[in-house]
């Protein structure tokens, strides 16, 4: 199994531009999570899906952030328009269930907004 | 307030030595506690998951303990190796599905 696959690994963009991060979860996993990690705040949950349905998006900072999961094998996190304070590492994770199974994280997308 | 506190913030040990990382939590109601290892530039990797009824669990040279009464957990690393250098994150699942993350302990193993 290739694990959770995220793309791109690095993204550098200018303030105001749209950014789209992509994630392919592990096949058979029915829960998918988007996290953001910064030195100041550590790992923060942005949103999670169960069976492709968004369950909790209370961590999404503001309307500039949106996430979709059109099918069981693909999810996107979009930031429009991006701001310098969005600079962070964004992780996607998947699990067999959302309660007792471990999270399997991708290697993240490092986003820099200038 | 639901919190997870880890100590120390950082630690340097010599290769071959043992070390213990601490995690105290106030998360309630408790569902399970997890330890993750995060190498630089990579995503966290699960080491152990413990439920209320488990007080110790091992994964190779890693042994986690849990005292649900005092709300404390520890991660003991035996015979450390250079590859153990990483951030170790304690995560507590609150019953009802919320995960509360600690800030992590940065471990550096020196030769």
JSON list of C-alpha atoms in Angstrom, two decimals:
[
{"chain": "A", "resi": 1, "resn": "UNK", "atom": "CA", "xyz": [0.00, 0.00, 0.00]},
{"chain": "A", "resi": 2, "resn": "UNK", "atom": "CA", "xyz": [1.39, 3.39, -0.98]},
{"chain": "A", "resi": 3, "resn": "UNK", "atom": "CA", "xyz": [-0.07, 5.12, 2.05]},
{"chain": "A", "resi": 4, "resn": "UNK", "atom": "CA", "xyz": [-1.81, 8.48, 1.99]},
{"chain": "A", "resi": 5, "resn": "UNK", "atom": "CA", "xyz": [-0.60, 10.48, -0.98]},
{"chain": "A", "resi": 6, "resn": "UNK", "atom": "CA", "xyz": [-0.59, 14.26, -0.95]},
{"chain": "A", "resi": 7, "resn": "UNK", "atom": "CA", "xyz": [0.30, 16.70, -3.69]},
{"chain": "A", "resi": 8, "resn": "UNK", "atom": "CA", "xyz": [2.08, 18.95, -4.17]},
{"chain": "A", "resi": 9, "resn": "UNK", "atom": "CA", "xyz": [4.80, 18.51, -1.52]},
{"chain": "A", "resi": 10, "resn": "UNK", "atom": "CA", "xyz": [5.65, 22.19, -1.66]},
{"chain": "A", "resi": 11, "resn": "UNK", "atom": "CA", "xyz": [3.63, 25.16, -2.85]},
{"chain": "A", "resi": 12, "resn": "UNK", "atom": "CA", "xyz": [4.80, 28.75, -3.00]},
{"chain": "A", "resi": 13, "resn": "UNK", "atom": "CA", "xyz": [2.25, 31.32, -4.05]},
{"chain": "A", "resi": 14, "resn": "UNK", "atom": "CA", "xyz": [1.53, 35.00, -3.82]},
{"chain": "A", "resi": 15, "resn": "UNK", "atom": "CA", "xyz": [-1.07, 36.50, -1.56]},
{"chain": "A", "resi": 16, "resn": "UNK", "atom": "CA", "xyz": [-4.47, 36.54, -3.21]},
{"chain": "A", "resi": 17, "resn": "UNK", "atom": "CA", "xyz": [-3.91, 33.48, -5.36]},
{"chain": "A", "resi": 18, "resn": "UNK", "atom": "CA", "xyz": [-6.00, 30.33, -5.17]},
{"chain": "A", "resi": 19, "resn": "UNK", "atom": "CA", "xyz": [-4.31, 27.23, -3.76]},
{"chain": "A", "resi": 20, "resn": "UNK", "atom": "CA", "xyz": [-5.56, 23.66, -4.13]},
{"chain": "A", "resi": 21, "resn": "UNK", "atom": "CA", "xyz": [-4.11, 20.81, -2.09]},
{"chain": "A", "resi": 22, "resn": "UNK", "atom": "CA", "xyz": [-4.85, 17.23, -3.04]},
{"chain": "A", "resi": 23, "resn": "UNK", "atom": "CA", "xyz": [-5.10, 13.98, -1.12]},
{"chain": "A", "resi": 24, "resn": "UNK", "atom": "CA", "xyz": [-5.56, 10.32, -2.00]},
{"chain": "A", "resi": 25, "resn": "UNK", "atom": "CA", "xyz": [-6.43, 8.30, 1.12]},
{"chain": "A", "resi": 26, "resn": "UNK", "atom": "CA", "xyz": [-5.59, 4.66, 1.71]},
{"chain": "A", "resi": 27, "resn": "UNK", "atom": "CA", "xyz": [-7.98, 2.40, -0.16]},
{"chain": "A", "resi": 28, "resn": "UNK", "atom": "CA", "xyz": [-10.71, 1.04, 2.12]},
{"chain": "A", "resi": 29, "resn": "UNK", "atom": "CA", "xyz": [-10.40, 3.79, 4.72]},
{"chain": "A", "resi": 30, "resn": "UNK", "atom": "CA", "xyz": [-13.71, 5.53, 5.30]},
{"chain": "A", "resi": 31, "resn": "UNK", "atom": "CA", "xyz": [-12.57, 8.55, 7.31]},
{"chain": "A", "resi": 32, "resn": "UNK", "atom": "CA", "xyz": [-10.45, 11.39, 5.97]},
{"chain": "A", "resi": 33, "resn": "UNK", "atom": "CA", "xyz": [-9.01, 14.32, 7.89]},
{"chain": "A", "resi": 34, "resn": "UNK", "atom": "CA", "xyz": [-7.32, 17.59, 6.94]},
{"chain": "A", "resi": 35, "resn": "UNK", "atom": "CA", "xyz": [-4.90, 19.07, 9.51]},
{"chain": "A", "resi": 36, "resn": "UNK", "atom": "CA", "xyz": [-2.72, 22.17, 9.58]},
{"chain": "A", "resi": 37, "resn": "UNK", "atom": "CA", "xyz": [0.57, 22.25, 11.50]},
{"chain": "A", "resi": 38, "resn": "UNK", "atom": "CA", "xyz": [2.49, 25.34, 12.57]},
{"chain": "A", "resi": 39, "resn": "UNK", "atom": "CA", "xyz": [5.21, 25.86, 15.15]},
{"chain": "A", "resi": 40, "resn": "UNK", "atom": "CA", "xyz": [2.95, 28.14, 17.18]},
{"chain": "A", "resi": 41, "resn": "UNK", "atom": "CA", "xyz": [-0.24, 26.07, 17.22]},
{"chain": "A", "resi": 42, "resn": "UNK", "atom": "CA", "xyz": [0.89, 22.50, 16.53]},
{"chain": "A", "resi": 43, "resn": "UNK", "atom": "CA", "xyz": [-1.56, 20.20, 14.71]},
{"chain": "A", "resi": 44, "resn": "UNK", "atom": "CA", "xyz": [-5.07, 21.58, 14.23]},
{"chain": "A", "resi": 45, "resn": "UNK", "atom": "CA", "xyz": [-8.01, 19.72, 12.72]},
{"chain": "A", "resi": 46, "resn": "UNK", "atom": "CA", "xyz": [-9.57, 21.64, 9.88]},
{"chain": "A", "resi": 47, "resn": "UNK", "atom": "CA", "xyz": [-12.26, 19.22, 8.70]},
{"chain": "A", "resi": 48, "resn": "UNK", "atom": "CA", "xyz": [-13.03, 15.55, 8.60]},
{"chain": "A", "resi": 49, "resn": "UNK", "atom": "CA", "xyz": [-15.14, 13.38, 6.33]},
{"chain": "A", "resi": 50, "resn": "UNK", "atom": "CA", "xyz": [-16.78, 10.05, 7.02]},
{"chain": "A", "resi": 51, "resn": "UNK", "atom": "CA", "xyz": [-17.88, 8.06, 3.97]},
{"chain": "A", "resi": 52, "resn": "UNK", "atom": "CA", "xyz": [-17.22, 11.15, 1.83]},
{"chain": "A", "resi": 53, "resn": "UNK", "atom": "CA", "xyz": [-19.57, 13.31, 3.89]},
{"chain": "A", "resi": 54, "resn": "UNK", "atom": "CA", "xyz": [-18.19, 16.29, 5.85]},
{"chain": "A", "resi": 55, "resn": "UNK", "atom": "CA", "xyz": [-18.88, 15.63, 9.53]},
{"chain": "A", "resi": 56, "resn": "UNK", "atom": "CA", "xyz": [-17.07, 18.41, 11.35]},
{"chain": "A", "resi": 57, "resn": "UNK", "atom": "CA", "xyz": [-15.75, 21.55, 9.65]},
{"chain": "A", "resi": 58, "resn": "UNK", "atom": "CA", "xyz": [-15.61, 23.68, 12.78]},
{"chain": "A", "resi": 59, "resn": "UNK", "atom": "CA", "xyz": [-11.84, 23.95, 12.44]},
{"chain": "A", "resi": 60, "resn": "UNK", "atom": "CA", "xyz": [-11.95, 25.61, 9.04]},
{"chain": "A", "resi": 61, "resn": "UNK", "atom": "CA", "xyz": [-10.58, 29.09, 9.76]},
{"chain": "A", "resi": 62, "resn": "UNK", "atom": "CA", "xyz": [-12.92, 31.09, 7.57]},
{"chain": "A", "resi": 63, "resn": "UNK", "atom": "CA", "xyz": [-14.84, 31.12, 4.33]},
{"chain": "A", "resi": 64, "resn": "UNK", "atom": "CA", "xyz": [-11.63, 31.31, 2.36]},
{"chain": "A", "resi": 65, "resn": "UNK", "atom": "CA", "xyz": [-11.12, 27.64, 3.11]},
{"chain": "A", "resi": 66, "resn": "UNK", "atom": "CA", "xyz": [-13.19, 24.90, 1.51]},
{"chain": "A", "resi": 67, "resn": "UNK", "atom": "CA", "xyz": [-12.81, 21.12, 1.25]},
{"chain": "A", "resi": 68, "resn": "UNK", "atom": "CA", "xyz": [-14.44, 18.51, -0.93]},
{"chain": "A", "resi": 69, "resn": "UNK", "atom": "CA", "xyz": [-14.45, 14.76, -1.16]},
{"chain": "A", "resi": 70, "resn": "UNK", "atom": "CA", "xyz": [-16.16, 13.85, -4.43]},
{"chain": "A", "resi": 71, "resn": "UNK", "atom": "CA", "xyz": [-15.39, 10.15, -4.03]},
{"chain": "A", "resi": 72, "resn": "UNK", "atom": "CA", "xyz": [-13.73, 7.70, -1.65]},
{"chain": "A", "resi": 73, "resn": "UNK", "atom": "CA", "xyz": [-10.31, 8.05, -3.25]},
{"chain": "A", "resi": 74, "resn": "UNK", "atom": "CA", "xyz": [-9.85, 11.79, -3.56]},
{"chain": "A", "resi": 75, "resn": "UNK", "atom": "CA", "xyz": [-10.15, 14.98, -1.54]},
{"chain": "A", "resi": 76, "resn": "UNK", "atom": "CA", "xyz": [-9.14, 18.60, -2.03]},
{"chain": "A", "resi": 77, "resn": "UNK", "atom": "CA", "xyz": [-8.55, 21.52, 0.29]},
{"chain": "A", "resi": 78, "resn": "UNK", "atom": "CA", "xyz": [-8.84, 24.90, -1.39]},
{"chain": "A", "resi": 79, "resn": "UNK", "atom": "CA", "xyz": [-7.80, 28.32, -0.11]},
{"chain": "A", "resi": 80, "resn": "UNK", "atom": "CA", "xyz": [-9.12, 31.30, -2.03]},
{"chain": "A", "resi": 81, "resn": "UNK", "atom": "CA", "xyz": [-7.78, 33.93, -1.70]},
{"chain": "A", "resi": 82, "resn": "UNK", "atom": "CA", "xyz": [-4.61, 32.87, 0.12]},
{"chain": "A", "resi": 83, "resn": "UNK", "atom": "CA", "xyz": [-2.96, 35.05, 2.77]},
{"chain": "A", "resi": 84, "resn": "UNK", "atom": "CA", "xyz": [0.55, 34.96, 4.32]},
{"chain": "A", "resi": 85, "resn": "UNK", "atom": "CA", "xyz": [-0.92, 33.70, 7.62]},
{"chain": "A", "resi": 86, "resn": "UNK", "atom": "CA", "xyz": [-2.06, 30.55, 5.80]},
{"chain": "A", "resi": 87, "resn": "UNK", "atom": "CA", "xyz": [1.59, 29.50, 5.50]},
{"chain": "A", "resi": 88, "resn": "UNK", "atom": "CA", "xyz": [1.87, 26.11, 7.23]},
{"chain": "A", "resi": 89, "resn": "UNK", "atom": "CA", "xyz": [2.20, 22.40, 6.56]},
{"chain": "A", "resi": 90, "resn": "UNK", "atom": "CA", "xyz": [-1.13, 20.85, 5.62]},
{"chain": "A", "resi": 91, "resn": "UNK", "atom": "CA", "xyz": [-1.59, 17.15, 6.34]},
{"chain": "A", "resi": 92, "resn": "UNK", "atom": "CA", "xyz": [-4.19, 14.76, 5.08]},
{"chain": "A", "resi": 93, "resn": "UNK", "atom": "CA", "xyz": [-4.86, 11.60, 7.10]},
{"chain": "A", "resi": 94, "resn": "UNK", "atom": "CA", "xyz": [-7.17, 8.63, 6.71]},
{"chain": "A", "resi": 95, "resn": "UNK", "atom": "CA", "xyz": [-8.36, 5.85, 9.00]},
{"chain": "A", "resi": 96, "resn": "UNK", "atom": "CA", "xyz": [-10.47, 2.71, 8.86]},
{"chain": "A", "resi": 97, "resn": "UNK", "atom": "CA", "xyz": [-12.96, 4.26, 11.23]},
{"chain": "A", "resi": 98, "resn": "UNK", "atom": "CA", "xyz": [-13.04, 7.56, 13.05]},
{"chain": "A", "resi": 99, "resn": "UNK", "atom": "CA", "xyz": [-12.93, 6.17, 16.58]},
{"chain": "A", "resi": 100, "resn": "UNK", "atom": "CA", "xyz": [-10.38, 3.51, 17.43]},
{"chain": "A", "resi": 101, "resn": "UNK", "atom": "CA", "xyz": [-8.19, 3.10, 14.39]},
{"chain": "A", "resi": 102, "resn": "UNK", "atom": "CA", "xyz": [-4.91, 4.98, 14.04]},
{"chain": "A", "resi": 103, "resn": "UNK", "atom": "CA", "xyz": [-4.66, 7.89, 11.68]},
{"chain": "A", "resi": 104, "resn": "UNK", "atom": "CA", "xyz": [-2.38, 7.35, 8.69]},
{"chain": "A", "resi": 105, "resn": "UNK", "atom": "CA", "xyz": [-0.88, 10.66, 7.66]},
{"chain": "A", "resi": 106, "resn": "UNK", "atom": "CA", "xyz": [0.48, 11.73, 4.32]},
{"chain": "A", "resi": 107, "resn": "UNK", "atom": "CA", "xyz": [3.80, 13.57, 4.20]},
{"chain": "A", "resi": 108, "resn": "UNK", "atom": "CA", "xyz": [2.08, 16.93, 3.96]},
{"chain": "A", "resi": 109, "resn": "UNK", "atom": "CA", "xyz": [2.11, 19.96, 1.70]},
{"chain": "A", "resi": 110, "resn": "UNK", "atom": "CA", "xyz": [4.30, 22.83, 2.83]},
{"chain": "A", "resi": 111, "resn": "UNK", "atom": "CA", "xyz": [2.50, 26.01, 1.78]},
{"chain": "A", "resi": 112, "resn": "UNK", "atom": "CA", "xyz": [4.26, 29.36, 1.68]},
{"chain": "A", "resi": 113, "resn": "UNK", "atom": "CA", "xyz": [2.22, 32.43, 0.84]},
{"chain": "A", "resi": 114, "resn": "UNK", "atom": "CA", "xyz": [4.30, 35.54, 0.14]},
{"chain": "B", "resi": 1, "resn": "UNK", "atom": "CA", "xyz": [-10.74, 22.82, 29.42]},
{"chain": "B", "resi": 2, "resn": "UNK", "atom": "CA", "xyz": [-9.59, 19.75, 27.48]},
{"chain": "B", "resi": 3, "resn": "UNK", "atom": "CA", "xyz": [-5.81, 19.86, 27.27]},
{"chain": "B", "resi": 4, "resn": "UNK", "atom": "CA", "xyz": [-2.83, 17.59, 26.68]},
{"chain": "B", "resi": 5, "resn": "UNK", "atom": "CA", "xyz": [0.46, 18.67, 28.22]},
{"chain": "B", "resi": 6, "resn": "UNK", "atom": "CA", "xyz": [3.76, 17.01, 27.29]},
{"chain": "B", "resi": 7, "resn": "UNK", "atom": "CA", "xyz": [7.11, 17.16, 28.98]},
{"chain": "B", "resi": 8, "resn": "UNK", "atom": "CA", "xyz": [9.88, 17.80, 28.47]},
{"chain": "B", "resi": 9, "resn": "UNK", "atom": "CA", "xyz": [9.61, 20.11, 25.47]},
{"chain": "B", "resi": 10, "resn": "UNK", "atom": "CA", "xyz": [12.89, 18.77, 24.18]},
{"chain": "B", "resi": 11, "resn": "UNK", "atom": "CA", "xyz": [15.43, 16.17, 25.18]},
{"chain": "B", "resi": 12, "resn": "UNK", "atom": "CA", "xyz": [18.93, 15.18, 24.11]},
{"chain": "B", "resi": 13, "resn": "UNK", "atom": "CA", "xyz": [20.26, 11.71, 24.94]},
{"chain": "B", "resi": 14, "resn": "UNK", "atom": "CA", "xyz": [23.21, 9.55, 23.93]},
{"chain": "B", "resi": 15, "resn": "UNK", "atom": "CA", "xyz": [22.68, 6.64, 21.58]},
{"chain": "B", "resi": 16, "resn": "UNK", "atom": "CA", "xyz": [21.97, 3.44, 23.50]},
{"chain": "B", "resi": 17, "resn": "UNK", "atom": "CA", "xyz": [20.45, 5.19, 26.50]},
{"chain": "B", "resi": 18, "resn": "UNK", "atom": "CA", "xyz": [16.83, 4.90, 27.61]},
{"chain": "B", "resi": 19, "resn": "UNK", "atom": "CA", "xyz": [14.42, 7.81, 27.99]},
{"chain": "B", "resi": 20, "resn": "UNK", "atom": "CA", "xyz": [10.87, 8.49, 29.13]},
{"chain": "B", "resi": 21, "resn": "UNK", "atom": "CA", "xyz": [8.49, 11.10, 27.76]},
{"chain": "B", "resi": 22, "resn": "UNK", "atom": "CA", "xyz": [5.50, 12.30, 29.76]},
{"chain": "B", "resi": 23, "resn": "UNK", "atom": "CA", "xyz": [1.93, 13.20, 28.84]},
{"chain": "B", "resi": 24, "resn": "UNK", "atom": "CA", "xyz": [-0.69, 14.60, 31.23]},
{"chain": "B", "resi": 25, "resn": "UNK", "atom": "CA", "xyz": [-4.21, 15.25, 30.07]},
{"chain": "B", "resi": 26, "resn": "UNK", "atom": "CA", "xyz": [-7.44, 16.77, 31.29]},
{"chain": "B", "resi": 27, "resn": "UNK", "atom": "CA", "xyz": [-9.58, 15.51, 28.39]},
{"chain": "B", "resi": 28, "resn": "UNK", "atom": "CA", "xyz": [-12.92, 14.18, 29.51]},
{"chain": "B", "resi": 29, "resn": "UNK", "atom": "CA", "xyz": [-14.71, 11.95, 28.84]},
{"chain": "B", "resi": 30, "resn": "UNK", "atom": "CA", "xyz": [-11.75, 9.84, 27.78]},
{"chain": "B", "resi": 31, "resn": "UNK", "atom": "CA", "xyz": [-11.88, 7.37, 24.90]},
{"chain": "B", "resi": 32, "resn": "UNK", "atom": "CA", "xyz": [-8.30, 6.45, 24.04]},
{"chain": "B", "resi": 33, "resn": "UNK", "atom": "CA", "xyz": [-4.73, 7.78, 24.08]},
{"chain": "B", "resi": 34, "resn": "UNK", "atom": "CA", "xyz": [-2.29, 7.62, 21.19]},
{"chain": "B", "resi": 35, "resn": "UNK", "atom": "CA", "xyz": [1.41, 8.23, 20.73]},
{"chain": "B", "resi": 36, "resn": "UNK", "atom": "CA", "xyz": [2.71, 9.31, 17.35]},
{"chain": "B", "resi": 37, "resn": "UNK", "atom": "CA", "xyz": [6.27, 9.74, 16.07]},
{"chain": "B", "resi": 38, "resn": "UNK", "atom": "CA", "xyz": [6.92, 12.52, 13.57]},
{"chain": "B", "resi": 39, "resn": "UNK", "atom": "CA", "xyz": [10.19, 12.62, 11.68]},
{"chain": "B", "resi": 40, "resn": "UNK", "atom": "CA", "xyz": [11.31, 15.94, 10.24]},
{"chain": "B", "resi": 41, "resn": "UNK", "atom": "CA", "xyz": [9.51, 16.67, 6.98]},
{"chain": "B", "resi": 42, "resn": "UNK", "atom": "CA", "xyz": [7.16, 13.70, 7.33]},
{"chain": "B", "resi": 43, "resn": "UNK", "atom": "CA", "xyz": [3.68, 13.04, 8.63]},
{"chain": "B", "resi": 44, "resn": "UNK", "atom": "CA", "xyz": [3.12, 11.56, 12.11]},
{"chain": "B", "resi": 45, "resn": "UNK", "atom": "CA", "xyz": [3.19, 7.76, 12.38]},
{"chain": "B", "resi": 46, "resn": "UNK", "atom": "CA", "xyz": [1.16, 5.88, 14.98]},
{"chain": "B", "resi": 47, "resn": "UNK", "atom": "CA", "xyz": [3.14, 4.04, 17.68]},
{"chain": "B", "resi": 48, "resn": "UNK", "atom": "CA", "xyz": [0.41, 2.90, 20.08]},
{"chain": "B", "resi": 49, "resn": "UNK", "atom": "CA", "xyz": [-3.26, 3.33, 20.92]},
{"chain": "B", "resi": 50, "resn": "UNK", "atom": "CA", "xyz": [-4.48, 2.56, 24.45]},
{"chain": "B", "resi": 51, "resn": "UNK", "atom": "CA", "xyz": [-8.01, 2.44, 25.78]},
{"chain": "B", "resi": 52, "resn": "UNK", "atom": "CA", "xyz": [-9.16, 3.01, 29.34]},
{"chain": "B", "resi": 53, "resn": "UNK", "atom": "CA", "xyz": [-8.64, -0.63, 30.33]},
{"chain": "B", "resi": 54, "resn": "UNK", "atom": "CA", "xyz": [-5.07, -0.91, 29.03]},
{"chain": "B", "resi": 55, "resn": "UNK", "atom": "CA", "xyz": [-2.22, 0.27, 31.22]},
{"chain": "B", "resi": 56, "resn": "UNK", "atom": "CA", "xyz": [0.74, -0.76, 29.07]},
{"chain": "B", "resi": 57, "resn": "UNK", "atom": "CA", "xyz": [1.38, -1.46, 25.43]},
{"chain": "B", "resi": 58, "resn": "UNK", "atom": "CA", "xyz": [4.62, -2.11, 23.57]},
{"chain": "B", "resi": 59, "resn": "UNK", "atom": "CA", "xyz": [5.74, -1.62, 20.00]},
{"chain": "B", "resi": 60, "resn": "UNK", "atom": "CA", "xyz": [9.30, -2.85, 19.64]},
{"chain": "B", "resi": 61, "resn": "UNK", "atom": "CA", "xyz": [11.57, -0.64, 21.73]},
{"chain": "B", "resi": 62, "resn": "UNK", "atom": "CA", "xyz": [8.67, 1.69, 22.52]},
{"chain": "B", "resi": 63, "resn": "UNK", "atom": "CA", "xyz": [6.53, 1.03, 25.61]},
{"chain": "B", "resi": 64, "resn": "UNK", "atom": "CA", "xyz": [3.59, 3.24, 26.51]},
{"chain": "B", "resi": 65, "resn": "UNK", "atom": "CA", "xyz": [1.89, 3.29, 29.89]},
{"chain": "B", "resi": 66, "resn": "UNK", "atom": "CA", "xyz": [-1.43, 4.77, 30.88]},
{"chain": "B", "resi": 67, "resn": "UNK", "atom": "CA", "xyz": [-2.83, 5.63, 34.29]},
{"chain": "B", "resi": 68, "resn": "UNK", "atom": "CA", "xyz": [-6.41, 6.68, 33.61]},
{"chain": "B", "resi": 69, "resn": "UNK", "atom": "CA", "xyz": [-6.98, 7.54, 37.28]},
{"chain": "B", "resi": 70, "resn": "UNK", "atom": "CA", "xyz": [-4.24, 10.18, 37.38]},
{"chain": "B", "resi": 71, "resn": "UNK", "atom": "CA", "xyz": [-4.67, 10.99, 33.67]},
{"chain": "B", "resi": 72, "resn": "UNK", "atom": "CA", "xyz": [-1.02, 10.40, 32.91]},
{"chain": "B", "resi": 73, "resn": "UNK", "atom": "CA", "xyz": [0.79, 8.50, 30.19]},
{"chain": "B", "resi": 74, "resn": "UNK", "atom": "CA", "xyz": [4.44, 7.90, 29.44]},
{"chain": "B", "resi": 75, "resn": "UNK", "atom": "CA", "xyz": [6.39, 6.67, 26.45]},
{"chain": "B", "resi": 76, "resn": "UNK", "atom": "CA", "xyz": [9.57, 4.78, 27.29]},
{"chain": "B", "resi": 77, "resn": "UNK", "atom": "CA", "xyz": [12.20, 4.27, 24.62]},
{"chain": "B", "resi": 78, "resn": "UNK", "atom": "CA", "xyz": [14.72, 1.53, 25.27]},
{"chain": "B", "resi": 79, "resn": "UNK", "atom": "CA", "xyz": [18.26, 1.42, 23.85]},
{"chain": "B", "resi": 80, "resn": "UNK", "atom": "CA", "xyz": [17.78, 4.55, 21.78]},
{"chain": "B", "resi": 81, "resn": "UNK", "atom": "CA", "xyz": [19.00, 4.75, 18.19]},
{"chain": "B", "resi": 82, "resn": "UNK", "atom": "CA", "xyz": [19.85, 7.73, 16.01]},
{"chain": "B", "resi": 83, "resn": "UNK", "atom": "CA", "xyz": [16.66, 7.04, 14.03]},
{"chain": "B", "resi": 84, "resn": "UNK", "atom": "CA", "xyz": [14.61, 7.70, 17.17]},
{"chain": "B", "resi": 85, "resn": "UNK", "atom": "CA", "xyz": [15.37, 11.41, 16.74]},
{"chain": "B", "resi": 86, "resn": "UNK", "atom": "CA", "xyz": [11.93, 12.89, 16.07]},
{"chain": "B", "resi": 87, "resn": "UNK", "atom": "CA", "xyz": [8.99, 14.68, 17.64]},
{"chain": "B", "resi": 88, "resn": "UNK", "atom": "CA", "xyz": [6.73, 12.50, 19.78]},
{"chain": "B", "resi": 89, "resn": "UNK", "atom": "CA", "xyz": [3.13, 13.60, 20.00]},
{"chain": "B", "resi": 90, "resn": "UNK", "atom": "CA", "xyz": [0.60, 12.48, 22.60]},
{"chain": "B", "resi": 91, "resn": "UNK", "atom": "CA", "xyz": [-3.02, 12.57, 21.39]},
{"chain": "B", "resi": 92, "resn": "UNK", "atom": "CA", "xyz": [-6.12, 11.94, 23.48]},
{"chain": "B", "resi": 93, "resn": "UNK", "atom": "CA", "xyz": [-9.44, 11.07, 21.92]},
{"chain": "B", "resi": 94, "resn": "UNK", "atom": "CA", "xyz": [-12.40, 12.52, 23.72]},
{"chain": "B", "resi": 95, "resn": "UNK", "atom": "CA", "xyz": [-15.45, 10.31, 23.71]},
{"chain": "B", "resi": 96, "resn": "UNK", "atom": "CA", "xyz": [-17.56, 11.64, 20.88]},
{"chain": "B", "resi": 97, "resn": "UNK", "atom": "CA", "xyz": [-14.72, 11.76, 18.39]},
{"chain": "B", "resi": 98, "resn": "UNK", "atom": "CA", "xyz": [-12.64, 14.85, 19.13]},
{"chain": "B", "resi": 99, "resn": "UNK", "atom": "CA", "xyz": [-8.85, 14.39, 19.12]},
{"chain": "B", "resi": 100, "resn": "UNK", "atom": "CA", "xyz": [-6.81, 16.69, 21.37]},
{"chain": "B", "resi": 101, "resn": "UNK", "atom": "CA", "xyz": [-3.13, 16.97, 20.43]},
{"chain": "B", "resi": 102, "resn": "UNK", "atom": "CA", "xyz": [-0.19, 17.72, 22.68]},
{"chain": "B", "resi": 103, "resn": "UNK", "atom": "CA", "xyz": [2.54, 20.06, 21.48]},
{"chain": "B", "resi": 104, "resn": "UNK", "atom": "CA", "xyz": [5.06, 17.23, 21.27]},
{"chain": "B", "resi": 105, "resn": "UNK", "atom": "CA", "xyz": [8.47, 16.41, 22.73]},
{"chain": "B", "resi": 106, "resn": "UNK", "atom": "CA", "xyz": [11.44, 16.84, 20.42]},
{"chain": "B", "resi": 107, "resn": "UNK", "atom": "CA", "xyz": [13.95, 14.06, 20.99]},
{"chain": "B", "resi": 108, "resn": "UNK", "atom": "CA", "xyz": [17.47, 14.18, 19.68]},
{"chain": "B", "resi": 109, "resn": "UNK", "atom": "CA", "xyz": [19.69, 11.11, 19.95]},
{"chain": "B", "resi": 110, "resn": "UNK", "atom": "CA", "xyz": [23.41, 11.82, 19.69]},
{"chain": "B", "resi": 111, "resn": "UNK", "atom": "CA", "xyz": [26.17, 9.40, 18.81]}
]
